Structure formats: structure tokens, C-alpha cells
Amino acid sequence: MCYQVLRYDESSDRLVLHGLNSVYLASLGRWIRVDARGNKDGVNAQFSVDREQLAFPVDPALGESTCDTVFVRPLPSVVDCLTSSATVTELMANLPQSVDDTK
């Protein structure tokens, strides 16, 4: 697992975590982030060993970033949020905002 910190939506300054997968390619000696999210208008994630093309490019000027750490398991804050939210609305209101988020 790896994560991006992205704006919740275009009309908000709120940041949330977006989870990604990462695969280690021994032939290249490196990890490659992949986004299994389905593509749609405005979202075009592609697998490439040459150039990363995730569903959501980050904009550092907006406080967005991609965490370089590859985690063996999903972050506990993410799992807790997913398992304790009774509705999608509750989930969206409580999404972790960083890999250091302990709420």
C-alpha cells in the first residue's frame, strides 16, 4: 500500500488520503505505484514502468503530495475509518488526512 494526500474535491481545501497499490519489479529493482481505480472522464490511470500515470496527479501548490513509503499493510487509521463508519457520508467526513493521522 502507498498513499497520496489529495484535496477532497475541487471546492475544498480539505486534504484526504488516497490509497494506491505498489508492486516490486525485481527485474527493475524498484517499486512502481499503481492505481487500480477505474478510469472515467478525467481519470486515466495507466500502468507504465517508464512514467508514472496515476489517477490523480498531485499539485504541491495545494498541499498535495505522494508518500514515498510503501506500507506492508493499510494504515490503521484507514482501516479504522472504513470499519467504524456506518454510512458513506460518515466515512467521507472522517477520512484520514495524512499518513501520520491517528484519529
mmCIF file of C-alpha atoms in Angstrom:
data_model
loop_
_atom_site.group_PDB
_atom_site.id
_atom_site.type_symbol
_atom_site.label_atom_id
_atom_site.label_comp_id
_atom_site.label_asym_id
_atom_site.label_seq_id
_atom_site.Cartn_x
_atom_site.Cartn_y
_atom_site.Cartn_z
ATOM 1 C CA MET A 1 0.000 0.000 0.000
ATOM 2 C CA CYS A 2 1.061 3.546 -0.595
ATOM 3 C CA TYR A 3 -0.762 6.827 -0.373
ATOM 4 C CA GLN A 4 -1.288 10.214 -1.892
ATOM 5 C CA VAL A 5 -2.541 13.229 0.044
ATOM 6 C CA LEU A 6 -5.086 14.947 -2.197
ATOM 7 C CA ARG A 7 -7.735 17.635 -1.964
ATOM 8 C CA TYR A 8 -11.106 16.147 -1.044
ATOM 9 C CA ASP A 9 -12.664 17.934 -4.006
ATOM 10 C CA GLU A 10 -12.051 20.981 -6.168
ATOM 11 C CA SER A 11 -14.187 23.240 -3.991
ATOM 12 C CA SER A 12 -12.428 22.353 -0.721
ATOM 13 C CA ASP A 13 -9.032 22.879 0.887
ATOM 14 C CA ARG A 14 -9.548 19.695 2.935
ATOM 15 C CA LEU A 15 -6.898 17.044 2.320
ATOM 16 C CA VAL A 16 -7.526 13.272 2.485
ATOM 17 C CA LEU A 17 -5.567 10.097 1.835
ATOM 18 C CA HIS A 18 -5.968 8.252 -1.445
ATOM 19 C CA GLY A 19 -4.730 4.660 -1.277
ATOM 20 C CA LEU A 20 -2.728 3.006 -4.036
ATOM 21 C CA ASN A 21 -1.052 -0.316 -4.577
ATOM 22 C CA SER A 22 2.607 -0.778 -5.282
ATOM 23 C CA VAL A 23 4.371 -3.654 -6.984
ATOM 24 C CA TYR A 24 8.047 -4.506 -6.751
ATOM 25 C CA LEU A 25 9.583 -5.472 -10.063
ATOM 26 C CA ALA A 26 12.799 -7.363 -9.354
ATOM 27 C CA SER A 27 13.880 -7.010 -12.985
ATOM 28 C CA LEU A 28 13.909 -3.218 -12.490
ATOM 29 C CA GLY A 29 14.940 -3.256 -8.844
ATOM 30 C CA ARG A 30 12.222 -0.826 -7.798
ATOM 31 C CA TRP A 31 8.670 -0.303 -6.645
ATOM 32 C CA ILE A 32 6.043 1.019 -9.039
ATOM 33 C CA ARG A 33 2.865 2.659 -7.763
ATOM 34 C CA VAL A 34 -0.318 1.544 -9.496
ATOM 35 C CA ASP A 35 -3.846 2.853 -9.121
ATOM 36 C CA ALA A 36 -6.492 0.177 -9.577
ATOM 37 C CA ARG A 37 -9.259 2.786 -9.608
ATOM 38 C CA GLY A 38 -11.474 2.511 -12.664
ATOM 39 C CA ASN A 39 -10.950 5.126 -15.334
ATOM 40 C CA LYS A 40 -13.689 7.574 -16.321
ATOM 41 C CA ASP A 41 -13.862 11.070 -17.797
ATOM 42 C CA GLY A 42 -10.917 12.986 -16.346
ATOM 43 C CA VAL A 43 -9.335 9.884 -14.758
ATOM 44 C CA ASN A 44 -6.783 7.981 -16.826
ATOM 45 C CA ALA A 45 -4.561 5.786 -14.653
ATOM 46 C CA GLN A 46 -2.191 3.604 -16.666
ATOM 47 C CA PHE A 47 0.462 1.060 -15.750
ATOM 48 C CA SER A 48 3.882 2.031 -17.011
ATOM 49 C CA VAL A 49 7.424 1.158 -15.982
ATOM 50 C CA ASP A 50 8.722 4.284 -17.706
ATOM 51 C CA ARG A 51 6.399 7.041 -16.481
ATOM 52 C CA GLU A 52 4.044 7.040 -13.515
ATOM 53 C CA GLN A 53 0.462 7.814 -14.542
ATOM 54 C CA LEU A 54 -1.796 7.662 -11.507
ATOM 55 C CA ALA A 55 -5.494 8.520 -11.457
ATOM 56 C CA PHE A 56 -4.856 11.782 -9.638
ATOM 57 C CA PRO A 57 -1.698 13.822 -10.249
ATOM 58 C CA VAL A 58 -0.669 15.803 -7.173
ATOM 59 C CA ASP A 59 -0.440 19.586 -7.016
ATOM 60 C CA PRO A 60 2.144 20.573 -4.367
ATOM 61 C CA ALA A 61 0.918 24.191 -4.523
ATOM 62 C CA LEU A 62 -2.361 22.934 -3.000
ATOM 63 C CA GLY A 63 -0.586 20.939 -0.278
ATOM 64 C CA GLU A 64 -0.966 17.650 -2.144
ATOM 65 C CA SER A 65 1.806 15.049 -2.094
ATOM 66 C CA THR A 66 2.677 11.432 -2.756
ATOM 67 C CA CYS A 67 4.169 9.482 0.138
ATOM 68 C CA ASP A 68 7.301 7.585 -0.919
ATOM 69 C CA THR A 69 6.868 4.912 1.780
ATOM 70 C CA VAL A 70 5.485 1.525 0.746
ATOM 71 C CA PHE A 71 3.476 0.016 3.626
ATOM 72 C CA VAL A 72 3.080 -3.732 4.148
ATOM 73 C CA ARG A 73 -0.484 -3.219 5.411
ATOM 74 C CA PRO A 74 -3.092 -0.485 5.091
ATOM 75 C CA LEU A 75 -2.661 2.248 7.688
ATOM 76 C CA PRO A 76 -4.596 1.539 10.914
ATOM 77 C CA SER A 77 -6.273 4.964 10.637
ATOM 78 C CA VAL A 78 -7.645 3.980 7.214
ATOM 79 C CA VAL A 79 -8.856 0.561 8.382
ATOM 80 C CA ASP A 80 -10.448 2.108 11.491
ATOM 81 C CA CYS A 81 -12.249 4.721 9.408
ATOM 82 C CA LEU A 82 -13.529 2.125 6.944
ATOM 83 C CA THR A 83 -14.713 -0.310 9.604
ATOM 84 C CA SER A 84 -16.239 2.211 12.016
ATOM 85 C CA SER A 85 -18.228 4.304 9.536
ATOM 86 C CA ALA A 86 -21.880 3.344 9.303
ATOM 87 C CA THR A 87 -22.558 5.304 6.112
ATOM 88 C CA VAL A 88 -20.643 6.669 3.137
ATOM 89 C CA THR A 89 -21.386 10.188 4.402
ATOM 90 C CA GLU A 90 -19.818 9.348 7.765
ATOM 91 C CA LEU A 91 -16.842 7.738 6.028
ATOM 92 C CA MET A 92 -16.243 10.763 3.812
ATOM 93 C CA ALA A 93 -16.429 13.114 6.797
ATOM 94 C CA ASN A 94 -13.772 11.132 8.690
ATOM 95 C CA LEU A 95 -11.220 10.172 6.046
ATOM 96 C CA PRO A 96 -7.645 10.366 7.387
ATOM 97 C CA GLN A 97 -5.748 13.392 6.145
ATOM 98 C CA SER A 98 -2.158 12.139 6.322
ATOM 99 C CA VAL A 99 -0.095 9.009 6.860
ATOM 100 C CA ASP A 100 0.593 10.377 10.356
ATOM 101 C CA ASP A 101 -3.118 10.806 11.122
ATOM 102 C CA THR A 102 -4.052 8.924 14.276
ATOM 103 C CA LYS A 103 -7.747 9.798 14.519
#
